[in-house]
Coordinates of C-alpha atoms and ligand atoms in Angstrom, one line a residue:
M1 CA 8.7 -163.4 -17.1
K2 CA 10.8 -165.9 -15.7
R3 CA 14.3 -164.8 -14.2
V4 CA 17.0 -167.6 -15.0
L5 CA 20.5 -168.1 -13.2
L6 CA 23.0 -169.6 -14.4
V7 CA 25.3 -170.9 -12.2
N8 CA 29.3 -172.5 -13.0
P9 CA 30.4 -174.1 -9.7
P10 CA 33.4 -173.0 -7.5
E11 CA 36.3 -175.0 -8.2
S12 CA 35.5 -176.1 -11.5
G13 CA 38.9 -175.5 -12.9
M14 CA 42.1 -176.0 -12.2
G15 CA 43.4 -174.1 -9.1
E16 CA 44.4 -170.8 -10.6
H17 CA 43.0 -171.8 -14.1
S18 CA 39.7 -171.2 -15.6
S19 CA 37.9 -169.8 -18.1
A20 CA 34.9 -167.9 -18.4
P21 CA 31.9 -170.2 -18.4
A22 CA 31.4 -170.1 -22.8
G23 CA 28.7 -172.7 -22.6
L24 CA 27.1 -170.6 -19.7
L25 CA 27.3 -167.9 -21.9
Y26 CA 26.2 -169.2 -25.1
I27 CA 22.3 -170.0 -23.2
A28 CA 22.8 -166.9 -21.9
G29 CA 23.4 -165.2 -24.8
V30 CA 20.1 -166.9 -26.5
L31 CA 18.2 -166.2 -23.7
Q32 CA 19.0 -162.0 -24.1
K33 CA 18.1 -162.5 -27.6
H34 CA 14.8 -163.5 -26.4
D35 CA 14.1 -160.8 -23.3
I36 CA 14.5 -163.0 -21.1
P37 CA 16.2 -161.8 -17.8
V38 CA 19.1 -163.6 -16.8
K39 CA 22.6 -163.5 -14.7
V40 CA 25.5 -165.6 -14.4
V41 CA 27.2 -166.3 -11.2
D42 CA 30.7 -168.1 -11.7
G43 CA 32.0 -169.8 -8.9
F44 CA 35.2 -169.6 -9.6
L45 CA 35.2 -166.2 -9.3
E46 CA 33.0 -165.7 -6.6
G47 CA 33.2 -168.5 -4.1
W48 CA 30.5 -170.5 -2.8
K49 CA 29.6 -167.6 -0.8
G50 CA 29.1 -165.6 -3.4
V51 CA 27.0 -168.1 -5.3
E52 CA 25.0 -168.5 -2.5
E53 CA 24.2 -164.7 -1.9
T54 CA 23.7 -164.7 -5.8
I55 CA 20.6 -167.5 -5.5
R56 CA 19.4 -165.7 -2.2
D57 CA 19.0 -161.8 -3.5
Y58 CA 18.5 -162.7 -7.2
R59 CA 15.3 -165.2 -6.5
P60 CA 15.4 -167.1 -9.8
D61 CA 12.7 -169.0 -11.0
I62 CA 14.6 -171.3 -13.1
I63 CA 18.6 -171.8 -11.9
G64 CA 21.1 -173.6 -14.1
I65 CA 23.9 -174.9 -13.0
T66 CA 27.1 -177.0 -15.7
C67 CA 27.7 -180.6 -14.6
H68 CA 30.4 -181.7 -16.0
T69 CA 31.6 -185.8 -14.7
Y70 CA 34.4 -184.4 -12.6
A71 CA 32.6 -181.5 -10.8
R72 CA 29.5 -183.2 -10.5
A73 CA 29.8 -183.2 -6.8
R74 CA 30.2 -179.2 -6.7
A75 CA 26.9 -178.6 -8.8
L76 CA 24.9 -181.1 -6.8
K77 CA 26.1 -179.1 -3.5
I78 CA 24.4 -176.0 -5.6
A79 CA 21.6 -177.6 -7.0
K80 CA 20.6 -178.9 -3.6
L81 CA 21.2 -175.4 -1.8
A82 CA 19.4 -173.3 -4.7
K83 CA 16.3 -176.2 -4.0
D84 CA 16.9 -175.4 -0.1
I85 CA 16.5 -171.9 -0.8
L86 CA 14.2 -171.5 -3.4
P87 CA 12.1 -175.0 -3.1
E88 CA 9.6 -173.3 -6.1
A89 CA 12.4 -172.8 -8.3
T90 CA 13.1 -175.4 -11.2
V91 CA 16.4 -176.5 -11.2
V92 CA 18.2 -177.6 -14.3
V93 CA 21.8 -179.7 -15.2
G94 CA 23.7 -179.4 -18.1
G95 CA 26.9 -180.8 -19.5
A96 CA 29.1 -184.1 -20.3
H97 CA 27.7 -185.7 -17.0
P98 CA 23.7 -185.2 -17.2
T99 CA 24.4 -185.9 -21.0
V100 CA 25.4 -189.0 -20.2
M101 CA 23.6 -190.2 -17.0
P102 CA 20.0 -188.3 -16.9
R103 CA 18.8 -191.4 -15.6
Q104 CA 20.6 -191.7 -13.2
M105 CA 20.6 -188.5 -12.0
L106 CA 16.8 -187.8 -12.1
E107 CA 16.5 -190.9 -9.9
N108 CA 18.9 -190.3 -7.2
Y109 CA 19.1 -186.5 -6.8
P110 CA 15.4 -184.9 -6.0
F111 CA 16.1 -181.3 -6.2
I112 CA 16.8 -181.8 -9.6
D113 CA 13.7 -180.8 -11.7
I114 CA 15.4 -181.4 -15.6
A115 CA 18.8 -182.6 -16.9
A116 CA 19.5 -181.4 -20.4
I117 CA 21.4 -183.8 -22.8
G118 CA 24.0 -182.4 -25.5
E119 CA 23.9 -179.1 -27.0
A120 CA 21.3 -177.5 -25.0
D121 CA 21.7 -173.7 -26.1
Y122 CA 17.8 -173.6 -26.5
V123 CA 16.1 -175.9 -23.7
L124 CA 16.3 -173.1 -21.0
R125 CA 14.5 -170.7 -23.8
D126 CA 12.1 -173.2 -24.4
V127 CA 11.4 -174.1 -20.3
C128 CA 11.1 -170.4 -20.0
E129 CA 8.3 -169.9 -22.9
N130 CA 6.4 -172.4 -20.8
K131 CA 6.6 -175.6 -23.4
S132 CA 5.8 -178.5 -21.8
Y133 CA 8.0 -180.6 -21.0
S134 CA 7.1 -183.6 -23.2
A135 CA 7.7 -181.1 -26.2
I136 CA 11.2 -179.8 -25.2
P137 CA 13.7 -182.1 -27.1
G138 CA 17.0 -183.1 -25.6
I139 CA 15.9 -182.9 -21.6
A140 CA 15.2 -185.9 -18.9
Y141 CA 12.4 -185.4 -16.2
R142 CA 10.3 -186.8 -13.7
E143 CA 6.6 -187.7 -14.4
N144 CA 4.6 -189.1 -12.1
G145 CA 7.5 -190.6 -10.0
S146 CA 9.7 -192.1 -13.1
V147 CA 11.9 -190.8 -15.5
V148 CA 10.5 -189.6 -19.2
I149 CA 13.9 -188.9 -21.4
N150 CA 13.1 -186.8 -24.7
P151 CA 14.8 -188.0 -28.1
R152 CA 17.8 -185.4 -28.1
R153 CA 17.9 -182.2 -30.1
D154 CA 19.4 -182.4 -33.7
V155 CA 22.7 -180.8 -33.7
I156 CA 22.8 -177.1 -34.3
A157 CA 24.0 -177.4 -38.2
D158 CA 24.3 -173.8 -39.0
L159 CA 26.2 -172.4 -35.8
D160 CA 25.9 -169.0 -37.1
T161 CA 22.6 -168.8 -36.2
L162 CA 24.0 -168.8 -32.4
P163 CA 23.7 -165.5 -31.0
F164 CA 27.4 -164.4 -29.6
P165 CA 27.9 -165.6 -25.7
A166 CA 26.3 -163.0 -23.2
W167 CA 30.3 -161.7 -22.8
N168 CA 28.8 -158.5 -20.7
L169 CA 27.1 -160.5 -18.3
L170 CA 30.7 -161.3 -16.8
D171 CA 33.5 -158.8 -16.3
L172 CA 36.0 -160.6 -18.3
K173 CA 38.7 -158.9 -16.8
R174 CA 38.9 -161.0 -13.6
Y175 CA 40.1 -164.1 -15.5
P176 CA 43.7 -165.5 -15.6
P177 CA 46.2 -164.7 -17.7
D178 CA 47.7 -168.2 -17.9
G179 CA 50.4 -168.3 -19.9
Q180 CA 54.1 -167.2 -20.0
G181 CA 56.3 -164.3 -22.0
V182 CA 55.6 -161.2 -24.2
Y183 CA 54.1 -162.2 -27.3
R184 CA 53.4 -159.1 -30.0
G185 CA 53.7 -156.7 -27.0
I186 CA 50.9 -158.6 -25.6
D187 CA 52.0 -159.8 -22.1
L188 CA 50.5 -163.4 -21.8
A189 CA 51.2 -163.7 -17.9
K190 CA 48.7 -160.5 -17.4
E191 CA 46.7 -160.1 -19.9
P192 CA 43.2 -162.5 -18.8
R193 CA 43.0 -165.3 -21.2
I194 CA 39.6 -165.3 -22.5
S195 CA 37.7 -168.4 -24.4
V196 CA 35.9 -169.2 -27.4
V197 CA 34.5 -171.7 -29.5
F198 CA 35.1 -171.6 -33.2
S199 CA 33.8 -175.2 -34.0
R200 CA 32.0 -177.4 -32.1
G201 CA 32.9 -181.5 -32.0
C202 CA 35.8 -183.8 -33.2
V203 CA 36.5 -185.7 -36.4
G204 CA 38.5 -188.5 -33.6
D205 CA 36.4 -190.7 -31.4
C206 CA 38.7 -192.3 -29.0
N207 CA 37.6 -194.3 -26.4
F208 CA 38.6 -192.3 -23.7
C209 CA 36.6 -189.6 -24.6
S210 CA 33.2 -188.1 -24.5
N211 CA 33.1 -185.6 -27.3
R212 CA 30.8 -187.4 -29.9
L213 CA 28.6 -188.0 -26.7
M214 CA 27.6 -184.0 -26.3
W215 CA 28.5 -182.9 -30.0
K216 CA 27.5 -185.8 -33.0
R217 CA 29.8 -184.2 -35.0
W218 CA 32.4 -181.4 -36.1
R219 CA 30.9 -178.5 -37.0
H220 CA 32.1 -175.5 -37.5
R221 CA 31.4 -171.6 -37.6
S222 CA 32.2 -168.7 -40.6
P223 CA 35.5 -166.8 -40.3
E224 CA 33.1 -163.7 -40.5
N225 CA 30.5 -164.4 -37.7
M226 CA 33.7 -165.6 -35.8
L227 CA 35.5 -162.4 -36.6
G228 CA 32.4 -160.1 -35.5
E229 CA 33.0 -162.1 -31.9
L230 CA 36.6 -161.6 -31.7
E231 CA 36.4 -157.7 -32.4
L232 CA 33.9 -157.3 -29.7
L233 CA 35.7 -158.8 -27.3
N234 CA 38.9 -157.0 -28.6
K235 CA 37.6 -153.9 -28.9
T236 CA 34.5 -153.5 -26.4
F237 CA 36.0 -155.1 -24.0
G238 CA 39.4 -154.9 -24.4
I239 CA 40.6 -158.2 -24.4
K240 CA 44.1 -158.7 -25.8
H241 CA 44.5 -162.8 -25.3
I242 CA 42.5 -165.4 -26.7
H243 CA 42.3 -169.0 -26.2
F244 CA 39.7 -171.0 -28.3
N245 CA 38.8 -173.9 -26.8
D246 CA 37.6 -176.0 -29.6
D247 CA 38.9 -179.7 -29.2
C248 CA 40.0 -179.6 -33.2
F249 CA 40.3 -176.2 -34.1
S250 CA 41.9 -176.7 -38.0
V251 CA 39.8 -179.4 -39.6
D252 CA 38.6 -177.3 -42.4
K253 CA 41.7 -175.4 -43.8
K254 CA 39.9 -173.0 -45.7
A255 CA 37.7 -172.2 -42.8
A256 CA 40.8 -172.2 -40.3
I257 CA 42.7 -169.6 -42.8
G258 CA 39.9 -167.5 -43.4
L259 CA 39.6 -167.0 -40.2
C260 CA 43.3 -166.1 -39.1
R261 CA 43.3 -163.9 -42.7
G262 CA 40.6 -162.3 -41.2
I263 CA 42.4 -161.3 -37.6
A264 CA 45.6 -160.4 -39.9
D265 CA 43.3 -158.0 -42.3
R266 CA 41.0 -156.6 -39.3
K267 CA 44.4 -155.9 -37.3
L268 CA 43.0 -157.4 -34.0
D269 CA 45.2 -156.8 -31.3
I270 CA 44.5 -160.3 -30.0
V271 CA 47.1 -163.2 -29.5
F272 CA 45.7 -166.8 -29.2
D273 CA 46.8 -170.5 -28.3
I274 CA 44.6 -173.0 -30.4
V275 CA 43.9 -176.9 -29.8
T276 CA 43.9 -179.3 -32.7
R277 CA 45.3 -182.6 -34.0
T278 CA 48.2 -183.5 -35.6
D279 CA 46.8 -184.4 -39.0
C280 CA 45.1 -181.1 -38.7
V281 CA 47.5 -179.2 -39.8
D282 CA 50.1 -178.5 -42.8
A283 CA 52.5 -175.2 -43.8
E284 CA 49.6 -173.1 -44.9
I285 CA 47.9 -173.5 -42.1
L286 CA 50.7 -172.5 -39.3
Q287 CA 52.0 -170.1 -41.8
A288 CA 48.5 -168.2 -41.5
L289 CA 48.0 -168.7 -38.0
K290 CA 51.4 -167.7 -37.3
D291 CA 50.8 -164.2 -39.0
A292 CA 47.4 -163.7 -37.1
G293 CA 49.2 -164.3 -33.6
C294 CA 49.0 -168.0 -32.5
Y295 CA 51.6 -168.3 -30.3
S296 CA 50.9 -171.9 -29.4
I297 CA 49.4 -174.6 -30.3
S298 CA 47.9 -177.6 -27.5
Y299 CA 48.6 -181.1 -29.6
G300 CA 46.6 -184.0 -28.2
V301 CA 48.8 -186.9 -28.8
E302 CA 48.6 -188.8 -25.8
T303 CA 51.1 -191.9 -27.1
A304 CA 53.5 -192.1 -29.8
S305 CA 52.9 -196.4 -29.7
P306 CA 51.4 -197.2 -32.6
I307 CA 50.1 -200.1 -31.1
L308 CA 48.3 -198.3 -28.5
L309 CA 47.2 -195.3 -30.9
K310 CA 45.2 -198.2 -32.2
I311 CA 43.6 -199.1 -28.8
M312 CA 42.6 -195.6 -27.9
G313 CA 40.7 -195.2 -31.6
K314 CA 43.4 -192.8 -33.0
P315 CA 44.5 -193.6 -35.7
I316 CA 47.2 -191.1 -36.2
N317 CA 50.4 -191.7 -37.9
T318 CA 53.9 -191.8 -35.1
K319 CA 56.0 -190.2 -38.0
K320 CA 53.2 -187.6 -39.2
Q321 CA 53.0 -186.5 -35.2
E322 CA 56.5 -185.9 -35.0
E323 CA 56.3 -183.5 -38.2
A324 CA 53.8 -182.2 -37.3
I325 CA 55.3 -180.9 -33.6
K326 CA 58.3 -180.0 -35.3
L327 CA 56.8 -177.8 -38.2
T328 CA 55.1 -175.9 -35.7
N329 CA 58.6 -175.5 -34.3
S330 CA 59.8 -174.3 -37.4
F331 CA 57.4 -171.3 -37.7
G332 CA 58.0 -170.2 -34.3
I333 CA 54.6 -171.1 -32.4
R334 CA 55.2 -173.2 -29.0
T335 CA 54.5 -176.9 -29.3
L336 CA 52.6 -178.0 -26.0
V337 CA 52.1 -181.9 -26.3
L338 CA 49.5 -183.5 -24.2
L339 CA 50.2 -187.3 -23.4
I340 CA 49.0 -190.0 -21.2
A341 CA 50.7 -192.1 -19.1
G342 CA 48.9 -195.3 -18.6
C343 CA 46.6 -195.6 -21.8
V344 CA 44.9 -199.0 -22.1
G345 CA 47.9 -201.5 -22.9
E346 CA 50.4 -199.3 -21.5
T347 CA 53.6 -201.0 -20.6
W348 CA 57.6 -200.1 -20.1
E349 CA 58.1 -200.9 -23.9
T350 CA 55.2 -198.6 -25.1
I351 CA 56.3 -195.5 -22.5
N352 CA 59.8 -196.3 -23.8
E353 CA 58.3 -195.2 -27.5
T354 CA 56.7 -192.1 -26.2
V355 CA 59.8 -191.1 -24.6
D356 CA 62.0 -191.9 -28.1
S357 CA 59.4 -189.8 -30.2
M358 CA 59.1 -186.8 -27.8
D359 CA 63.3 -186.7 -28.1
R360 CA 63.0 -186.5 -31.9
A361 CA 60.3 -184.2 -31.9
Q362 CA 61.3 -181.7 -29.4
P363 CA 57.8 -180.1 -28.3
S364 CA 58.2 -176.9 -26.2
A365 CA 56.4 -178.5 -23.3
V366 CA 54.6 -181.3 -22.2
G367 CA 51.2 -182.1 -20.5
I368 CA 51.0 -185.2 -19.1
A369 CA 48.3 -186.7 -17.6
N370 CA 49.1 -188.8 -14.9
G371 CA 46.4 -191.9 -15.8
L372 CA 43.9 -192.6 -17.8
M373 CA 41.1 -191.2 -16.5
I374 CA 37.9 -193.1 -17.0
F375 CA 34.4 -191.4 -17.7
P376 CA 30.6 -192.5 -18.2
G377 CA 29.8 -193.1 -21.6
T378 CA 32.7 -193.8 -23.6
K379 CA 34.3 -196.9 -24.4
V380 CA 37.1 -197.2 -22.0
Y381 CA 34.1 -197.1 -19.5
E382 CA 32.7 -200.1 -21.2
I383 CA 36.2 -202.1 -20.9
A384 CA 36.4 -201.0 -17.0
K385 CA 32.9 -202.2 -16.9
K386 CA 33.8 -205.8 -18.0
N387 CA 36.7 -206.4 -16.2
G388 CA 35.1 -205.1 -13.2
V389 CA 37.1 -202.0 -12.3
I390 CA 34.0 -199.9 -12.1
D391 CA 30.0 -199.8 -12.0
D392 CA 27.4 -197.2 -12.9
S393 CA 27.1 -196.7 -8.6
F394 CA 30.4 -194.8 -8.8
W395 CA 28.9 -192.0 -9.8
L396 CA 26.9 -191.4 -6.8
T397 CA 29.9 -191.2 -4.8
D398 CA 31.9 -187.9 -4.5
Y399 CA 35.4 -189.2 -6.1
A400 CA 35.7 -186.9 -9.0
W401 CA 37.3 -190.0 -11.4
K402 CA 38.6 -193.1 -12.0
M403 CA 41.5 -193.9 -12.8
Y404 CA 42.2 -197.3 -15.1
T405 CA 44.3 -199.5 -13.1
F406 CA 43.6 -201.9 -14.4
E407 CA 46.2 -203.5 -15.7
N408 CA 49.0 -201.0 -14.0
S409 CA 48.4 -200.4 -10.3
P410 CA 49.0 -196.4 -9.4
L411 CA 52.2 -196.3 -8.2
W412 CA 53.3 -197.7 -11.7
L413 CA 51.3 -195.1 -13.6
D414 CA 53.4 -192.3 -11.0
I415 CA 56.7 -194.2 -12.3
F416 CA 55.4 -194.0 -16.1
S417 CA 54.1 -190.2 -15.7
R418 CA 58.1 -190.0 -14.3
A419 CA 59.5 -191.1 -17.3
L420 CA 57.7 -189.0 -19.6
E421 CA 58.1 -186.0 -17.4
T422 CA 61.8 -186.3 -17.3
R423 CA 62.0 -188.3 -20.7
R424 CA 63.9 -191.0 -18.9
R425 CA 63.5 -194.5 -20.6
L426 CA 62.3 -197.2 -18.2
S427 CA 63.9 -200.3 -17.6
R428 CA 63.1 -203.4 -18.1
S429 CA 63.5 -204.5 -14.9
R430 CA 60.5 -202.9 -11.8
I431 CA 63.1 -202.9 -9.3
V432 CA 65.1 -201.0 -11.4
N433 CA 62.9 -198.3 -12.1
L434 CA 61.9 -198.1 -8.1
I435 CA 65.2 -198.0 -7.2
R436 CA 66.0 -195.2 -9.8
N437 CA 62.9 -193.1 -9.0
H438 CA 62.9 -194.0 -5.3
R439 CA 62.6 -190.6 -3.7
F440 CA 59.7 -189.8 -6.2
V441 CA 58.4 -193.2 -5.6
S442 CA 58.1 -192.4 -1.7
R443 CA 56.6 -189.1 -2.2
R444 CA 53.9 -190.4 -4.3
I445 CA 53.2 -193.0 -1.4
G446 CA 52.6 -190.3 0.8
R447 CA 49.9 -189.4 -1.5
R448 CA 48.3 -192.4 -2.1
I449 CA 47.9 -193.5 1.7
K450 CA 45.9 -189.7 1.5
D451 CA 43.9 -191.2 -1.3
L452 CA 42.8 -194.5 1.0
L453 CA 42.2 -192.3 3.9
M454 CA 40.0 -190.4 1.6
G455 CA 38.0 -193.7 0.7
F456 CA 37.5 -194.1 4.3
G457 CA 36.4 -190.4 4.5
L458 CA 39.1 -189.6 7.1
A459 CA 40.9 -186.8 4.4
K460 CA 39.8 -184.1 2.6
Q461 CA 39.9 -184.8 -1.2
G462 CA 41.2 -182.9 -3.3
T463 CA 41.4 -182.5 -7.5
A464 CA 45.0 -184.5 -7.2
G465 CA 45.6 -187.0 -10.1
G466 CA 44.8 -187.2 -13.3
K467 CA 45.5 -183.7 -13.8
Y468 CA 47.8 -182.3 -16.8
K469 CA 51.2 -181.4 -15.3
V470 CA 53.1 -179.5 -17.4
V471 CA 56.6 -179.9 -17.9
R472 CA 58.8 -177.1 -20.1
Ligands
B12_501 C1 37.7 -175.6 -21.2 C2 38.0 -176.9 -20.8 C3 38.4 -177.0 -19.3 C4 38.8 -176.1 -18.9 C5 38.0 -174.7 -17.9 C6 36.6 -175.3 -17.6 C7 35.7 -174.5 -16.8 N1 35.8 -174.6 -16.4 O1 36.0 -173.6 -18.0 C8 39.8 -176.5 -17.6 C9 41.2 -176.5 -18.3 C10 40.0 -176.1 -16.4 C11 39.0 -177.9 -18.1 C12 39.5 -178.5 -17.1 C13 39.3 -179.9 -16.9 N2 38.5 -180.4 -18.4 CO1 38.1 -179.8 -19.1 N3 37.1 -178.9 -21.2 C14 37.0 -177.4 -21.8 C15 36.3 -178.1 -22.9 C16 37.4 -178.0 -24.0 C17 35.6 -176.7 -23.3 C18 34.8 -176.2 -22.2 C19 33.3 -175.3 -23.1 O2 33.8 -174.1 -23.4 N4 32.9 -176.3 -23.9 C20 31.9 -175.2 -25.3 C21 30.4 -175.2 -24.4 C22 29.4 -174.2 -26.1 O3 30.1 -175.8 -24.5 P1 30.0 -177.0 -23.0 O4 30.3 -175.7 -22.2 O5 29.8 -178.5 -22.9 O6 28.5 -176.1 -22.5 C23 27.4 -176.9 -23.4 C24 26.6 -177.8 -23.3 O7 27.6 -179.1 -22.3 C25 25.4 -177.5 -22.1 N5 25.6 -177.1 -21.0 C26 26.7 -176.9 -19.9 N6 26.1 -176.1 -19.1 C27 25.0 -176.0 -18.7 C28 23.7 -175.9 -18.1 C29 23.0 -175.9 -18.3 C30 21.6 -175.7 -17.2 C31 22.0 -176.2 -19.2 C32 20.7 -176.4 -19.6 C33 23.3 -176.6 -20.4 C34 24.4 -176.3 -20.0 O8 24.9 -176.8 -23.0 C35 26.1 -175.8 -23.7 C36 26.1 -175.0 -24.9 O9 25.4 -175.9 -25.9 C37 35.7 -178.9 -23.0 C38 35.7 -179.8 -24.2 C39 34.5 -178.9 -24.7 N7 34.8 -178.8 -26.4 O10 33.2 -178.7 -24.1 C40 36.4 -179.7 -22.0 C41 35.7 -180.9 -21.1 C42 34.4 -180.1 -20.4 N8 36.6 -181.2 -20.3 C43 36.9 -182.5 -19.9 C44 38.2 -182.6 -18.7 C45 37.7 -184.2 -18.5 C46 38.5 -181.9 -18.3 C47 40.0 -182.5 -17.2 C48 39.4 -183.7 -16.1 C49 40.8 -182.8 -18.0 C50 42.1 -183.3 -17.2 N9 42.8 -184.2 -17.6 O11 42.4 -182.9 -16.2 C51 39.8 -181.3 -16.2 C52 39.4 -181.3 -14.8 C53 40.0 -180.2 -13.7 C54 39.3 -180.6 -12.8 N10 38.2 -179.3 -12.7 O12 39.8 -180.5 -11.9 C55 35.8 -183.1 -20.5 C56 34.6 -183.4 -19.2 C57 34.4 -184.8 -19.2 C58 33.3 -185.1 -18.6 N11 32.3 -186.5 -18.8 O13 32.8 -184.8 -17.3 C59 35.4 -182.3 -21.6 C60 34.3 -182.8 -22.3 C61 36.2 -182.6 -22.2 C62 36.3 -184.1 -23.1 N12 35.6 -184.5 -24.4 O14 36.5 -185.3 -22.7 N13 38.4 -178.2 -19.0
SF4_502 S1 40.8 -186.0 -30.4 FE1 40.4 -185.2 -28.7 S2 38.6 -184.4 -28.8 FE2 38.6 -185.5 -30.0 S3 37.7 -187.5 -29.8 FE3 40.0 -187.4 -29.6 S4 40.6 -186.9 -27.7 FE4 38.5 -186.3 -27.4

């Protein structure tokens, strides 16, 4: 029987914040159900040394590695290491990056055997069952020196058919809490926070996001099925702090309320936070969330400029956004509003619109992405390519991502993000903005010089830039 090792690369989270790798645990759940021996090593917990030692000790036949675009250099390093240690093993990468760039990966990295495309819970089971590669949907591989890309798998329409993620394979208590305060007697700063998935996909199609490429369409599990997993996490593994990894938790109002009522009815000793869109909440859902123990909702607002929302492909009404935030606050649920400083078409005026909107809505906290990241496969990527800002060869470098700086320079993006952070309106005069923010600007220039040196290989690349900075 083939043995599988699944690897989450080290440094794939944001410093101290990472969750147990749900995607890998789903895959492991499927393998366990088919009695295929499987182990998961999370580089976030074990570091580079731990990952290498596990490869050497476990000596798997198949090594599966998660590879998102920003973490691809780390995934490639592990793929190469695995092939060097075990030349006979099959090395498989999956996740957002191979989903979009399978050909480039296979053409350039001989140590990768298979790139899994999209929702890939069953791919490794098929490989372990020795199916011919040509008969496995949703993979790309090499045949006689050329890359073959098979048709995609159908989406998993009924998510209840999936086994639960293999939570037994990781020590869940080692994951960081990533929270603040005590809620319903649960210390959010102490209890490990574990991420679960109620739905896959999103109803939106924002032009900077790769959601549709991965998940195609929004689907949810039945409340009963989700409750079974929550009960397992709570009662068997002692987990009390839950994060729903869904991109848009509450699209189906009935299902969301059903799940919340189930949590309350079963008296699960958990508290949780969710991510959703402002057009997917109302008083009834918020009441149910509150009753079930939801302490925070993150809203991907991005901008409060109606023109930019239209450009970004997010046709949400700004007034509705503000109402949803205020309504959430009124239920005593914290609101974390995620903003992007530097959307396509951003100007000092659109930043001021967002500053004004945040002043009216008064979220508990804002998380600001300092610049719009360009990810392959998105519409923003096509715009950037057309303008000569980027081309496919960028993804062969070690840079984690590229910012959309076609319209606004990195320095200007810094000033935009500073304005959102401090909720201070910008002046129409650039000089005035520079003078007002001179200390901040000089610090940022220092960082930009480091970025430049990095470009010449004279400084080490960090994960700086683009990360959400949360301001309470
Ligand atoms: C949780 C999460 C995080 C967490 C933790 C990640 C972790 N280490 O676990 C945190 C908060 C740290 C994070 C940070 C970021 N994230 Co994030 N994150 C997510 C999120 C919301 C959920 C991941 C998840 O659990 N999904 C559910 C599971 C079931 O899906 P999955 O992991 O993708 O796995 C499936 C497939 O991908 C595939 N698969 C995955 N791995 C493998 C391996 C093998 C061998 C195979 C066969 C298949 C396979 O099969 C799985 C089952 O179908 C996703 C969005 C999403 N809904 O997926 C974004 C997402 C992965 N993140 C994204 C981004 C952009 C970021 C940030 C850059 C955001 C930012 N503005 O800062 C940062 C980067 C952090 C850094 N390193 O510096 C993008 C990646 C886009 C891309 N092209 O790579 C995503 C896709 C969101 C999006 N739609 O844009 N993130
Ligand atoms: S709402 Fe969020 S997850 Fe959905 S498409 Fe837009 S950015 Fe992506």
